[in-house]
Coordinates of C-alpha atoms in Angstrom, one line a residue:
Chain A
X963 CA 241.3 272.8 25.7
X964 CA 242.5 270.6 28.8
X965 CA 242.4 266.8 28.8
X966 CA 240.7 265.4 31.5
X967 CA 243.5 264.0 34.0
X968 CA 241.0 262.0 36.3
X969 CA 238.8 259.1 36.0
X970 CA 235.8 257.8 38.1
X971 CA 235.9 254.4 38.2
X972 CA 232.4 252.7 38.5
X973 CA 231.8 249.8 40.8
X974 CA 228.6 248.1 42.2
X975 CA 227.2 251.2 44.8
X976 CA 230.8 253.2 44.8
X977 CA 233.1 255.1 42.6
X978 CA 236.8 255.4 42.7
X979 CA 238.2 258.7 41.7
X980 CA 241.7 258.8 40.4
X981 CA 244.0 261.1 38.8
X982 CA 246.8 261.0 36.6
X983 CA 249.5 263.0 38.5
X984 CA 249.4 265.8 40.6
X985 CA 245.7 267.7 40.6
X986 CA 246.0 270.2 37.7
X987 CA 244.2 273.2 38.1
X988 CA 243.3 273.5 34.7
X989 CA 241.1 270.5 35.6
X990 CA 238.9 271.7 38.3
X991 CA 236.3 273.2 35.8
X992 CA 236.3 269.6 33.7
X993 CA 236.0 268.0 37.3
X994 CA 232.9 270.0 38.4
X995 CA 231.4 269.9 34.8
X996 CA 231.8 266.0 35.4
X997 CA 230.1 266.2 39.2
X998 CA 227.2 268.2 38.3
X999 CA 226.6 266.4 35.0
X1000 CA 226.0 263.0 37.1
X1001 CA 223.8 262.7 39.6
X1002 CA 225.0 259.4 40.1
X1003 CA 227.7 260.2 42.0
X1004 CA 225.9 261.9 44.9
X1005 CA 223.8 258.5 45.3
X1006 CA 227.1 256.2 45.6
X1007 CA 229.9 256.2 48.2
X1008 CA 232.9 258.0 47.0
X1009 CA 236.1 257.0 47.3
X1010 CA 239.3 259.6 46.3
X1011 CA 242.5 257.8 45.5
X1012 CA 245.4 260.3 46.4
X1013 CA 248.3 258.1 45.5
X1014 CA 249.8 260.4 42.6
X1015 CA 249.4 263.8 44.6
X1016 CA 250.6 265.5 47.7
X1017 CA 249.4 269.0 47.6
X1018 CA 245.9 270.6 46.4
X1019 CA 244.8 274.1 45.7
X1020 CA 241.7 275.8 47.2
X1021 CA 239.7 275.1 44.2
X1022 CA 240.2 271.4 44.8
X1023 CA 239.2 271.8 48.5
X1024 CA 235.8 273.4 47.2
X1025 CA 235.1 270.8 44.6
X1026 CA 235.8 267.5 47.3
X1027 CA 233.6 269.4 49.7
X1028 CA 230.9 270.2 47.1
X1029 CA 230.7 266.2 46.4
X1030 CA 230.9 265.0 49.9
X1031 CA 227.9 267.6 50.7
X1032 CA 226.0 265.6 47.9
X1033 CA 226.9 262.3 49.0
X1034 CA 226.1 263.1 52.7
X1035 CA 222.3 264.4 51.7
X1036 CA 222.0 260.7 50.6
X1037 CA 223.6 259.2 53.4
X1038 CA 226.6 258.0 51.2
X1039 CA 230.4 257.4 52.3
X1040 CA 233.0 260.1 50.9
X1041 CA 236.8 259.1 52.2
X1042 CA 240.0 259.7 51.0
X1043 CA 242.4 256.8 50.3
X1044 CA 246.3 256.4 50.1
X1045 CA 247.0 259.5 51.6
X1046 CA 250.5 260.9 51.6
X1047 CA 251.9 262.5 54.9
X1048 CA 252.5 265.9 53.3
X1049 CA 249.0 265.8 51.8
X1050 CA 247.4 265.1 55.5
X1051 CA 249.4 267.9 57.1
X1052 CA 247.8 270.2 53.7
X1053 CA 244.3 269.1 54.9
X1054 CA 245.4 270.3 58.5
X1055 CA 247.0 273.4 57.4
X1056 CA 243.6 274.4 55.3
X1057 CA 241.3 273.5 57.9
X1058 CA 239.7 270.7 56.4
X1059 CA 241.3 267.5 58.2
X1060 CA 238.1 267.1 60.1
X1061 CA 235.8 267.1 57.2
X1062 CA 237.9 265.1 54.8
X1063 CA 237.6 261.4 56.4
X1064 CA 241.1 259.4 55.5
X1065 CA 240.8 255.5 55.2
X1066 CA 244.1 253.4 54.6
X1067 CA 243.0 251.7 51.5
X1068 CA 239.8 251.0 49.6
X1069 CA 239.1 247.5 51.5
X1070 CA 239.0 249.6 54.7
X1071 CA 236.1 251.8 53.2
X1072 CA 234.4 249.0 51.6
X1073 CA 234.7 246.6 54.7
X1074 CA 233.3 249.8 56.8
X1075 CA 230.2 250.3 54.2
X1076 CA 229.5 246.6 54.2
X1077 CA 230.5 245.9 50.7
X1078 CA 232.2 242.8 49.9
X1079 CA 234.3 242.4 46.6
X1080 CA 234.7 238.9 45.7
X1081 CA 237.4 238.4 43.1
X1082 CA 238.3 235.2 41.5
X1083 CA 241.1 233.9 39.4
X1084 CA 240.5 234.9 36.0
X1085 CA 242.5 235.6 32.9
X1086 CA 242.7 239.3 33.9
X1087 CA 244.4 238.4 37.0
X1088 CA 246.7 235.6 35.6
X1089 CA 247.8 237.0 32.4
X1090 CA 249.8 239.9 33.8
X1091 CA 252.0 237.1 35.6
X1092 CA 252.5 235.2 32.6
X1093 CA 253.6 238.1 30.2
X1094 CA 255.7 239.5 33.4
X1095 CA 257.3 236.1 33.4
X1096 CA 258.1 235.8 29.6
X1097 CA 259.6 239.7 29.8
X1098 CA 261.6 239.0 32.9
X1099 CA 263.1 235.9 31.5
X1100 CA 263.9 237.6 28.2
X1101 CA 265.0 240.7 29.3
X1102 CA 267.3 239.9 32.1
X1103 CA 268.4 236.0 31.1
X1104 CA 267.6 236.2 27.3
X1105 CA 265.6 233.6 27.6
X1106 CA 262.5 232.5 25.7
X1107 CA 259.7 231.3 27.9
X1108 CA 256.6 229.6 26.5
X1109 CA 253.2 229.1 28.8
X1110 CA 251.7 225.9 28.4
X1111 CA 248.4 224.3 29.2
X1112 CA 247.2 225.8 32.6
X1113 CA 246.0 222.9 34.9
X1114 CA 244.5 223.2 38.5
X1115 CA 246.3 221.3 41.4
X1116 CA 245.4 220.8 45.2
X1117 CA 246.8 223.6 47.2
X1118 CA 248.7 221.2 49.5
X1119 CA 250.0 219.3 46.6
X1120 CA 254.1 219.2 46.5
X1121 CA 255.8 222.5 44.9
X1122 CA 256.5 221.5 41.6
X1123 CA 260.0 222.4 41.7
X1124 CA 263.0 222.0 43.6
X1125 CA 263.9 226.1 44.2
X1126 CA 261.0 228.3 44.5
X1127 CA 260.7 232.1 45.0
X1128 CA 257.5 232.6 47.0
X1129 CA 255.9 236.0 47.3
X1130 CA 252.4 236.9 49.2
X1131 CA 249.8 238.8 47.7
X1132 CA 247.9 241.0 50.0
X1133 CA 245.0 243.2 48.3
X1134 CA 241.9 245.2 49.0
X1135 CA 240.1 242.2 47.4
X1136 CA 241.6 238.9 48.0
X1137 CA 245.4 237.3 49.5
X1138 CA 247.1 234.6 48.6
X1139 CA 250.8 233.8 47.0
X1140 CA 252.7 233.6 43.6
X1141 CA 255.4 230.8 43.6
X1142 CA 257.8 230.7 40.6
X1143 CA 259.2 227.1 40.9
X1144 CA 262.1 225.6 39.1
X1145 CA 263.6 222.0 38.9
X1146 CA 267.2 222.4 39.9
X1147 CA 268.9 222.1 36.6
X1148 CA 266.6 224.4 34.8
X1149 CA 267.1 227.1 37.4
X1150 CA 271.4 226.9 37.6
X1151 CA 271.2 227.4 33.8
X1152 CA 269.1 230.6 33.9
X1153 CA 270.6 232.0 37.1
X1154 CA 274.0 231.2 35.3
X1155 CA 272.9 233.2 32.2
X1156 CA 271.5 236.2 34.6
X1157 CA 274.5 236.5 36.2
X1158 CA 276.8 235.6 33.7
X1159 CA 279.1 232.8 35.2
X1160 CA 278.2 229.1 35.2
X1161 CA 276.6 227.8 38.5
X1162 CA 277.0 224.1 38.8
X1163 CA 275.6 223.7 42.6
X1164 CA 272.7 224.9 44.5
X1165 CA 273.9 227.4 47.5
X1166 CA 272.5 229.5 49.9
X1167 CA 273.5 232.3 47.6
X1168 CA 272.5 231.5 44.4
X1169 CA 269.0 230.0 45.7
X1170 CA 267.9 233.7 46.6
X1171 CA 267.9 234.5 42.8
X1172 CA 264.5 232.4 42.9
X1173 CA 263.0 235.1 45.3
X1174 CA 264.7 238.2 43.1
X1175 CA 262.9 236.4 39.8
X1176 CA 259.8 236.1 41.5
X1177 CA 260.2 240.0 42.7
X1178 CA 260.5 241.1 39.4
X1179 CA 257.8 239.0 37.8
X1180 CA 255.5 240.4 41.0
X1181 CA 256.5 243.7 40.2
X1182 CA 255.9 244.0 36.9
X1183 CA 252.3 241.8 37.0
X1184 CA 251.5 244.2 39.9
X1185 CA 251.5 247.3 37.7
X1186 CA 249.0 246.2 35.4
X1187 CA 247.1 244.6 37.9
X1188 CA 246.7 247.7 40.0
X1189 CA 245.9 249.6 36.6
X1190 CA 242.8 247.4 36.8
X1191 CA 241.4 248.0 40.1
X1192 CA 243.3 245.2 42.1
X1193 CA 244.9 246.9 44.9
X1194 CA 247.7 244.9 45.5
X1195 CA 250.3 246.0 48.1
X1196 CA 253.8 245.8 48.0
X1197 CA 255.9 242.6 49.1
X1198 CA 258.9 241.1 49.9
X1199 CA 259.3 237.5 48.4
X1200 CA 261.2 234.7 50.3
X1201 CA 262.8 231.7 48.9
X1202 CA 262.5 228.0 49.6
X1203 CA 264.8 224.7 48.4
X1204 CA 263.0 221.7 48.4
X1205 CA 259.2 220.6 47.3
X1206 CA 257.7 220.8 50.5
X1207 CA 254.7 223.0 50.1
X1208 CA 254.8 225.2 53.0
X1209 CA 253.1 228.4 51.4
X1210 CA 251.4 229.2 54.7
X1211 CA 247.9 228.7 55.0
X1212 CA 247.5 229.1 51.4
X1213 CA 248.5 225.6 50.9
X1214 CA 245.3 224.5 51.9
X1215 CA 243.6 226.3 48.7
X1216 CA 243.6 225.2 45.1
X1217 CA 245.9 226.4 42.8
X1218 CA 246.5 227.3 39.7
X1219 CA 249.7 226.2 37.6
X1220 CA 251.2 227.5 34.5
X1221 CA 254.2 225.5 33.2
X1222 CA 256.7 227.2 31.1
X1223 CA 259.2 226.1 28.6
X1224 CA 262.5 227.2 27.8
X1225 CA 265.3 226.2 26.1
X1226 CA 267.2 225.6 29.3
X1227 CA 264.2 223.6 30.8
X1228 CA 260.8 223.8 32.3
X1229 CA 259.5 225.9 35.1
X1230 CA 256.1 226.8 36.6
X1231 CA 254.4 229.7 37.8
X1232 CA 251.7 228.4 40.7
X1233 CA 249.4 230.9 41.9
X1234 CA 247.4 230.1 45.5
X1235 CA 244.7 232.1 46.4
X1236 CA 244.2 232.1 50.6
X1237 CA 241.1 229.7 51.7
Chain B
X951 CA 278.6 259.8 31.0
X952 CA 280.5 259.0 34.7
X953 CA 284.4 258.6 34.8
X954 CA 285.2 255.0 35.3
X955 CA 287.1 255.8 38.0
X956 CA 284.2 257.2 39.8
X957 CA 283.4 255.1 43.2
X958 CA 280.3 253.2 42.9
X959 CA 278.3 251.8 45.9
X960 CA 275.6 248.9 44.7
X961 CA 272.5 248.5 47.4
X962 CA 270.6 245.5 47.0
X963 CA 269.0 243.1 49.7
X964 CA 269.3 240.2 46.9
X965 CA 272.9 239.0 46.0
X966 CA 271.8 238.2 42.4
X967 CA 271.0 241.5 41.8
X968 CA 273.7 242.8 43.2
X969 CA 276.3 240.7 41.0
X970 CA 274.0 241.7 38.1
X971 CA 274.5 245.1 38.4
X972 CA 278.2 244.6 39.5
X973 CA 278.8 242.9 36.0
X974 CA 277.2 245.5 34.0
X975 CA 279.3 248.2 35.7
X976 CA 282.5 246.4 35.2
X977 CA 281.9 245.7 31.4
X978 CA 281.2 249.3 31.3
X979 CA 284.5 250.2 33.0
X980 CA 283.9 250.9 36.3
X981 CA 286.5 249.1 38.8
X982 CA 285.9 250.7 42.0
X983 CA 282.6 249.4 43.1
X984 CA 281.2 248.5 46.5
X985 CA 278.1 246.6 47.9
X986 CA 275.7 246.8 50.6
X987 CA 272.7 244.9 51.9
X988 CA 270.3 247.4 52.8
X989 CA 270.1 251.0 53.3
X990 CA 271.4 251.1 56.8
X991 CA 274.8 249.5 55.9
X992 CA 274.6 251.3 52.8
X993 CA 274.6 254.8 54.9
X994 CA 277.7 253.9 57.3
X995 CA 279.4 253.2 54.1
X996 CA 278.4 256.7 52.6
X997 CA 279.6 258.4 55.6
X998 CA 283.0 257.1 55.6
X999 CA 283.7 256.5 51.6
X1000 CA 283.7 258.8 48.8
X1001 CA 281.0 257.6 46.5
X1002 CA 280.4 259.3 43.3
X1003 CA 277.5 257.5 42.4
X1004 CA 274.8 255.2 44.3
X1005 CA 272.7 252.5 42.5
X1006 CA 270.0 251.5 45.1
X1007 CA 267.0 248.9 45.1
X1008 CA 264.0 250.4 46.4
X1009 CA 262.1 247.6 48.3
X1010 CA 264.6 246.3 51.3
X1011 CA 264.1 245.4 54.6
X1012 CA 265.5 247.3 57.6
X1013 CA 265.8 250.4 55.6
X1014 CA 264.2 250.9 52.3
X1015 CA 266.0 252.4 49.3
X1016 CA 263.7 255.6 49.4
X1017 CA 264.5 256.0 53.2
X1018 CA 268.2 255.8 52.5
X1019 CA 268.0 258.3 49.9
X1020 CA 266.1 260.7 52.2
X1021 CA 269.3 260.3 54.5
X1022 CA 271.7 261.1 51.9
X1023 CA 269.8 264.2 50.6
X1024 CA 269.3 265.3 54.5
X1025 CA 273.0 265.5 54.9
X1026 CA 274.8 268.5 53.4
X1027 CA 278.1 266.6 52.8
X1028 CA 276.4 263.9 50.5
X1029 CA 273.5 265.6 49.2
X1030 CA 274.8 265.9 45.9
X1031 CA 275.8 262.5 45.1
X1032 CA 274.2 261.1 42.1
X1033 CA 271.4 258.4 43.2
X1034 CA 269.6 255.9 41.0
X1035 CA 267.0 254.1 42.3
X1036 CA 266.3 250.7 40.9
X1037 CA 262.7 248.9 41.3
X1038 CA 260.7 245.8 40.4
X1039 CA 257.8 248.3 39.8
X1040 CA 257.0 251.5 38.4
X1041 CA 253.8 252.9 39.5
X1042 CA 253.1 256.3 39.3
X1043 CA 252.7 257.0 43.2
X1044 CA 255.9 255.6 43.8
X1045 CA 258.1 257.3 41.0
X1046 CA 256.4 260.8 42.2
X1047 CA 257.5 260.1 45.4
X1048 CA 261.2 259.3 44.7
X1049 CA 261.2 262.4 42.6
X1050 CA 260.0 264.2 45.4
X1051 CA 262.7 262.8 47.6
X1052 CA 265.4 263.9 45.3
X1053 CA 266.2 260.8 43.2
X1054 CA 268.3 261.6 40.1
X1055 CA 266.7 258.6 38.0
X1056 CA 265.0 254.9 38.2
X1057 CA 265.3 252.1 36.6
X1058 CA 263.1 249.4 36.3
X1059 CA 263.8 245.5 36.4
X1060 CA 264.1 243.8 34.8
X1061 CA 266.6 245.7 32.7
X1062 CA 269.3 244.8 30.0
X1063 CA 272.9 246.1 30.3
X1064 CA 272.1 248.4 27.2
X1065 CA 269.1 250.0 29.5
X1066 CA 271.3 250.4 32.6
X1067 CA 273.7 252.2 30.5
X1068 CA 271.4 254.5 28.9
X1069 CA 270.1 255.4 32.3
X1070 CA 273.5 256.0 33.8
X1071 CA 274.3 258.6 30.7
X1072 CA 270.9 260.2 31.5
X1073 CA 272.0 260.5 34.9
X1074 CA 275.2 262.1 34.0
X1075 CA 273.6 264.4 31.9
X1076 CA 271.3 265.9 34.4
X1077 CA 273.6 265.9 37.2
X1078 CA 276.7 267.0 35.7
X1079 CA 276.0 270.7 36.4
X1080 CA 275.0 270.1 39.8
X1081 CA 278.4 268.1 40.4
X1082 CA 280.7 271.0 38.6
X1083 CA 279.4 273.7 40.7

């Protein structure tokens, strides 16, 4: 018997349909049984997440059209998001590009239908960053890091460290920044271990290492967060030397600080939500 | 495994990561290794050089690793060059996109020396037949 390779993620007023890899022809029957067996779908906005596929068989076209018709009857939205260029071309080739409306991302659809999703910083959001921090330090620098007591600080207060990697969070539900901030000595010791050479002084090239550490932590956390529906977009980190807080407009919003202890010294993960 | 005499190109906008990969490659015996800061610079180097292996970051300004991969695969002269993408995120959609563009393998940051060595070995097994053809 075929295994379901799709999920209907239920949210308040809408569903997001996600697929596990390419659209499996064998899953068509299961999908049709799912949509026929649940009248709630027709009464909700439906968003199809196309991130994992670039083509679709005629049978899937028929099923999506069926679901779209059902939502149309109740005045609900039916849209595709994260549509690759190849898939868009497929829509056109198969003559459904006028029927299958596309939005850039979930936020665009929710804005259109007037649904506001307020996300808050909670353990579900913070934990992936903490776990990623421990993982990255352990694998890339062979350093064991332990998180200490979390505390809040004013967003405008100075950064805790002398060298920081800063990466912006842009998502479908909120914006902000993540900062990995190191006192100078800790940073040089950790970077020395990563690079296998002793670094004794900060300079432009090794300060950039803070950006790389931040990039790895963010990348690993992002995978987990997006599996939980946060919709966080890709970003490129920057580095900062000095404690002055210039984390964009995020500096006005409160920040959560997680201090970490290692055998090489302490450092800090600071998470800012945009005001 | 790749012959240690293989000419390798490391592409990453972060100096730290280039040095980390360089150090691991040197420990594995590779001694002919060049570096580039982004896909554009790397592409110019590929056109002039004779690289037997490319190890490229994904997320770079100017020209991403994926865009660079597409350039390499689109040119008959270099299309068969073994290409390993290094990425800080392993989201399914991205991996799928890279495979579709012809990447031979990918490694997720952070990675240990053993992890990179394993990826190089599996990449070599995959491309061996293609290279000898």
